[in-house]
Amino acid sequence: MKMIRIFTPGLVALILTALLIATASTATVFARAWTTEQLETQLKASNPASYSSVLVFMNGQLDVEQARSQQRLAKYTRQAAHKILVEDLRDFADRNQADIRQALDQGIASGAVKSYESYWIASAFQVEATADFINQLVDRADVAAVIEDVPLEALYNPSISNSSQSDLSGTASLPPNLPAIGADEMWALGYTGQGRLVCSFDSGVEGTHPALASTWRGLTHSAAESWFDPVYHEEFPHRAFDLNFSTAIHGTHTMGVLVGKDDATGDTVGVAFGAQWISAMVIDIPGTNYLEAFQWAADPDGDPNTIEDVPDVINHSWGFRQSIISCLDIFWIPIDNVEALGCVNVFACGNEGTENPQYGGAFTIRNPANRATSETNSFSVGATNNTGTLIWGGSSKGPSDCDSISIKPEVVAPGYIIRTATVNSAGGAPEYTDVVGTSFAAPHVAGAVALLRQVNPNATVDEIKLALMNSAHDLGVGGEDNTYGHGLIDIPAAMALLPAIDDVNIFVQSLEHDPLMPGEEFDFVVNLKNTGLSTLGVTGQLLNPGNGVTIVNSAANFGNIEMDSTANNESSPFRIGIAPGFLQGEYATVELQINDNSSFQKNVTLFFRIGELLSESKAHIEADSVKFTITNYGIYGLAAGSAHPDNGVGYVYKGTGVNNLYQCSFLVGVAGDTVSDALRNLLGSVDHDFTVAPGGNLVSFDNGDLGDHETFSRFNDSFSYKPIGVTVEQRTATYAGAANGNFVVLEYTLINDTPNLISGLYAGMYYDWDFPWGSGGDDRASFYRSAGSPDVGYMYRHNGADYRGMAILNDEGASTFWAIWNADVIYDNITEAEKYEFLTHGLADSASTNFGDQSCSIACGPFTLDPGESDTVAIAIIAGRSKDEIFSTAQYVRGLYRSVTPVHEDHDVVLPRGFALHQNYPNPFNPVTEISFTLPRTAHATLCIYNALGQRVATLSDRERPAGTYSIVWNGMNDRGEAVASGVYFYRLETDDFVETRKMVLMK
């Protein structure tokens, strides 16, 4: 991003002199990357070792225009083009970023880089690093630009009237802004946005508002593809917790203009009230950046084969003033790439129309609405009064300050006294209000895009923009001008200018099937939708089954599919078989080829989830004297008043009947300050680095290998800002009887799920116990070590009889126990560096000679894990009335734990539970039998059936599996699906370092 500053009276224009968009083979090389004046000043003033967060853009970006041209020439459908371009962007970023990743990893190791995140929507990084390291990035030849990482800025203008309860009924009493653009005429024709999807980047949306609640996409699809919340990690739409009220409700206002309608009362305030909506909560919120938001919106469900998750339009009621960012082109690449994927972007032009008086308010269009590189990019919207007849005085005006020539905005829409959804600051019933600003003109246009996409789902981004501009009602001086642009939008007139649908466009809309279980065959129905020309003789053929999938019935006839219609194969469903051994939540795949009787053909990969949907859940486990809430995502306690209240009980010692656990999380980290956890962060919210892994739904059972009452779950750190690649198998155990009633055992098996060595891995727990509950003012923390006994950390109430102990049970023992004085470490929230210190601090017996609010961490390590290798950490949490009781219980628990976990003779390394192949049951059998085997760690497990001559007749497993116990049912059929004869058979389990064979008898 190379710019030249040209100073002219009254404005600063930045002229683009070198394009970032270049193919991999033609990337331009610059001597020094472009930076903003603000960043240069910040770096010069900073301590060279202090950290700053920046966005780093690479030299060379994928030429999306060339890719789009190639796709048009090949007559790709929108769905196929989306898949191709997403994969191209990802592949390009992988290649383009290879060298700088090495430098960033070296920076992590040296401490110069705290964290980094790479992106593919533009080949770029978010980097938190020292000033010295950032300057090194600026000097790299493969870096084009480095800018400060600041949150996007919404366009605010005060509301001009009081909020009110619902007082409009249906379309008969529509606010005047909607008829002004012809929205009501479109509804009368049946175009309400039904079947379309809109998106906003804003400060959050109040998802419970009755004008918005029924059309949130999360009601029919996953929360992850319907709501992007990178800071708070909530799954339901809400306004930002940490923003002031007037800022936080901005997103509810804009979404109301887009889609608002109360089904119960008939109140209609939105343009496309039949559309579903999604939103990214990234405006004015520290800790967010626009690259992650654009990347999410480009493929919300993470499956490039689908397009119904990709929004038709994104509304952007945000922008930066020229005094902050001028004409810097940092937003252009992700905008272009998202639009290449078929998503229209609409920008409010700004509310500074009364500024710059020497030029009559000219040159006030905000960035990125001020872009002027083509007729349609960026598509900016000014604001008129609510009848669409006169410009609102505050609406920003052109021309663009980028070149002092290009006319801006593109169009105008009502933005003055616009009725929309709002929230009552004092609580109570949801309300409506009148608002003012271009923030509310832009969603009129975004809603218009949804209506036009309903008319022609295959219309391109530019076709829609040109239709809106060329059909607009000219206002002001004759022709396009810098106040009204092309004029007021007229949606019915724009509809008339859309190109005719001239090709078939069939895609997979959904799949229907019963719950899938390993080892079974099942039928499924495919629902196809055609948004193109009508076609005849549509058929489907299954091809290329994934590992563990067998095609049984591969062909189906869908018949004729009219335009904008659907069809399915319910009369001749497909049938596939799923091999035994898939884990709950894993996916099986097969390819579907769709053809008609002419020239249409498309291949789509179908994904089938095995078992139940993976779900985050909690359980209240109980021994004789303690109750404790656990989860399958690394956080514990969850009691009311704690750091993360969620209907948990905390950790209650029945002797007192009071919870004393304020905050508790499992942590893993590697050298270089990369930690995954569920603790509070610098923003005061709770990190959500862990998520449920396949096979990880929380289950409870009795009489397990570890204890009388156990739970099992699996989670990984794939939600972490910088994942380590560790899957954690969590087991908890409690024991029967009063003698065993004051402790809980948590065992963690750490599995390296990456293809690379993980070294320097630490694992442990952080605890913030409060004595008394609610203040922690009497806290004391200490550590006990004694030859022949486990190391025990503990906290207790000063001059009281309430103790909580934490003991490492595996032979490595505690490498860290850190007694923490909270005022020094915790009160200003917790940095990633401090979390890493929770794991690596070493043995610090006490925080202070005084009592006061304290906490502690206990950990062991470092571990080194080869790919697929695992190791185990076990921790006991103990309640008691004295430290002697804590110590004696810790020694007892370690002995109890070691009795079920064998160790090497040298007692240095804990052995995982061994491989085992169990006798089949029943035996003899007819017609089926069950074979079970156990893997102590991830391994490629092959389980085959052989006849008495040693000939293999069936393969039941031939794939890598995580540690665990598996049961596979053999139905007496060979690999060709033929029943075998009665007789003696052998089954054999093989891994890299284990082989065992057992005999069974089939008796018919």
XYZ file of N, CA and C in Angstrom, residues 114-115 128 230-231 233 634-635 643-644 663-690 719-722 724 760-767 815-818 820 824-826 828-842 855-860:
240
model
N 4.199 -11.249 21.009
C 3.313 -11.850 22.001
C 2.346 -12.818 21.336
N 1.787 -12.436 20.188
C 0.842 -13.293 19.477
C 0.698 -12.785 18.056
N 0.852 -8.714 17.623
C 1.144 -7.971 18.844
C 2.609 -8.197 19.164
N -16.170 -12.055 18.630
C -14.807 -12.491 18.941
C -14.289 -12.062 20.307
N -14.984 -11.175 21.000
C -14.516 -10.709 22.306
C -15.269 -11.380 23.446
N -17.650 -13.869 23.127
C -17.866 -15.291 22.836
C -19.257 -15.766 23.256
N -13.181 -26.628 29.734
C -12.023 -26.158 30.479
C -12.261 -25.135 31.555
N -13.521 -24.868 31.925
C -13.808 -23.891 32.971
C -14.625 -24.573 34.056
N -16.542 -15.278 38.454
C -16.047 -14.595 37.260
C -16.840 -14.965 36.020
N -17.430 -16.169 36.010
C -18.225 -16.621 34.872
C -19.445 -17.358 35.405
N -12.945 -18.217 40.536
C -12.503 -18.407 39.151
C -11.601 -19.628 39.084
N -11.822 -20.489 38.068
C -11.015 -21.704 37.949
C -10.982 -22.135 36.495
N -9.807 -22.451 35.992
C -9.665 -22.879 34.603
C -8.488 -23.819 34.466
N -8.623 -24.714 33.521
C -7.488 -25.509 33.042
C -6.708 -24.656 32.052
N -5.379 -24.821 32.026
C -4.526 -24.078 31.094
C -3.510 -25.015 30.471
N -3.196 -24.787 29.215
C -2.036 -25.389 28.574
C -1.270 -24.275 27.866
N 0.031 -24.397 27.833
C 0.836 -23.373 27.183
C 2.163 -23.928 26.736
N 2.759 -23.274 25.760
C 4.084 -23.651 25.274
C 5.018 -22.461 25.408
N 6.302 -22.730 25.323
C 7.283 -21.663 25.411
C 6.967 -20.613 24.365
N 7.073 -19.356 24.777
C 6.756 -18.295 23.845
C 5.452 -17.613 24.168
N 4.933 -17.852 25.378
C 3.775 -17.090 25.826
C 2.526 -17.367 25.004
N 2.341 -18.595 24.580
C 1.133 -19.007 23.859
C 0.350 -19.935 24.769
N -0.807 -19.449 25.246
C -1.570 -20.138 26.275
C -3.015 -20.279 25.827
N -3.602 -21.439 26.084
C -5.031 -21.664 25.863
C -5.685 -21.875 27.227
N -6.822 -21.197 27.448
C -7.405 -21.186 28.783
C -8.846 -20.718 28.715
N -9.486 -20.639 29.897
C -10.840 -20.104 30.023
C -10.888 -19.110 31.178
N -9.882 -18.240 31.234
C -9.774 -17.236 32.283
C -10.128 -15.857 31.747
N -10.293 -14.905 32.665
C -10.495 -13.525 32.256
C -9.277 -13.037 31.471
N -9.532 -12.095 30.556
C -8.461 -11.550 29.743
C -8.287 -10.066 30.032
N -7.521 -9.389 29.215
C -7.253 -7.972 29.448
C -8.513 -7.119 29.366
N -9.501 -7.572 28.594
C -10.734 -6.801 28.450
C -11.717 -7.053 29.589
N -11.382 -8.009 30.461
C -12.283 -8.322 31.559
C -13.299 -9.391 31.227
N -13.370 -9.807 29.962
C -14.243 -10.915 29.600
C -13.472 -12.222 29.735
N -14.183 -13.347 29.610
C -13.563 -14.652 29.814
C -13.143 -15.236 28.472
N -11.894 -15.656 28.360
C -11.435 -16.321 27.139
C -12.211 -17.621 26.936
N -12.388 -17.948 25.676
C -13.125 -19.175 25.319
C -12.254 -19.951 24.337
N -11.060 -20.342 24.803
C -10.084 -20.968 23.912
C -10.381 -22.429 23.646
N -11.151 -23.079 24.532
C -11.423 -24.504 24.379
C -12.820 -24.726 23.809
N -10.316 -22.910 19.422
C -10.894 -21.572 19.516
C -9.888 -20.547 20.024
N -8.699 -20.994 20.330
C -7.693 -20.090 20.859
C -7.230 -19.111 19.801
N -6.784 -17.939 20.262
C -6.252 -16.938 19.340
C -5.073 -17.491 18.548
N -4.268 -18.339 19.205
C -3.163 -19.014 18.523
C -3.117 -20.453 19.041
N -2.499 -24.257 20.031
C -1.315 -25.106 20.154
C -1.498 -26.391 19.363
N 8.052 -28.162 25.131
C 7.852 -27.103 26.115
C 6.409 -26.906 26.503
N 5.643 -27.996 26.549
C 4.221 -27.910 26.873
C 4.019 -28.027 28.380
N 3.312 -27.047 28.950
C 2.949 -27.066 30.356
C 1.436 -27.173 30.483
N 0.992 -27.800 31.570
C -0.439 -27.927 31.821
C -0.693 -27.743 33.304
N -1.824 -27.113 33.620
C -2.129 -26.907 35.026
C -3.461 -26.228 35.227
N -3.680 -25.764 36.455
C -4.946 -25.151 36.848
C -4.665 -23.831 37.556
N -5.593 -22.888 37.334
C -5.584 -21.650 38.099
C -6.826 -21.638 38.985
N -6.663 -21.231 40.245
C -7.764 -21.167 41.197
C -7.753 -19.811 41.886
N 5.745 -28.563 38.945
C 6.875 -27.716 38.566
C 6.602 -26.269 38.924
N 5.324 -25.928 39.080
C 4.936 -24.576 39.472
C 3.848 -24.634 40.532
N 4.034 -23.894 41.597
C 2.927 -23.449 42.436
C 3.200 -21.987 42.713
N 2.279 -21.141 42.248
C 2.486 -19.704 42.393
C 1.388 -19.144 43.284
N -0.358 -16.052 44.518
C -0.468 -14.778 43.805
C -1.188 -13.746 44.672
N -1.625 -7.250 42.653
C -0.461 -7.039 41.792
C -0.631 -7.650 40.405
N -1.453 -8.693 40.300
C -1.503 -9.452 39.047
C -2.893 -9.487 38.429
N -3.920 -9.643 39.237
C -5.254 -9.978 38.730
C -6.149 -8.757 38.546
N -5.969 -5.790 37.391
C -6.000 -5.074 36.105
C -6.274 -6.035 34.949
N -6.948 -7.146 35.277
C -7.232 -8.240 34.340
C -5.930 -8.948 33.967
N -6.036 -10.029 33.224
C -4.917 -10.969 33.112
C -4.381 -10.967 31.688
N -3.092 -10.719 31.545
C -2.455 -10.754 30.228
C -2.083 -12.184 29.865
N -1.810 -12.408 28.594
C -1.353 -13.726 28.166
C -0.016 -14.066 28.802
N 0.841 -13.074 28.982
C 2.134 -13.322 29.625
C 1.938 -13.800 31.058
N 0.987 -13.210 31.761
C 0.727 -13.644 33.135
C 0.142 -15.047 33.169
N -0.699 -15.373 32.203
C -1.241 -16.735 32.149
C -0.115 -17.752 31.915
N 0.830 -17.393 31.059
C 1.963 -18.295 30.843
C 2.768 -18.459 32.126
N 2.845 -17.373 32.896
C 3.571 -17.459 34.165
C 2.826 -18.330 35.165
N 1.488 -18.395 35.071
C 0.738 -19.323 35.925
C 1.261 -20.746 35.754
N 1.746 -21.057 34.557
C 2.216 -22.408 34.256
C 3.700 -22.603 34.515
N 4.476 -21.541 34.506
C 5.939 -21.678 34.480
C 6.649 -20.913 35.588
N 5.909 -20.322 36.517
C 6.524 -19.427 37.501
C 7.529 -20.129 38.393
N 7.344 -21.415 38.609
C 8.156 -22.122 39.582
C 7.463 -22.151 40.935
N -4.790 -15.684 45.084
C -5.167 -16.815 44.239
C -3.915 -17.649 44.029
N -4.036 -18.730 43.227
C -2.865 -19.577 43.028
C -2.999 -20.370 41.735
N -1.878 -20.854 41.273
C -1.857 -21.771 40.127
C -0.930 -22.920 40.450
N -1.227 -24.084 39.864
C -0.377 -25.258 40.022
C -0.255 -25.914 38.656
N 0.950 -26.354 38.305
C 1.171 -26.887 36.953
C 2.341 -27.841 36.972
N 2.448 -28.631 35.914
C 3.621 -29.466 35.726
C 4.036 -29.443 34.263
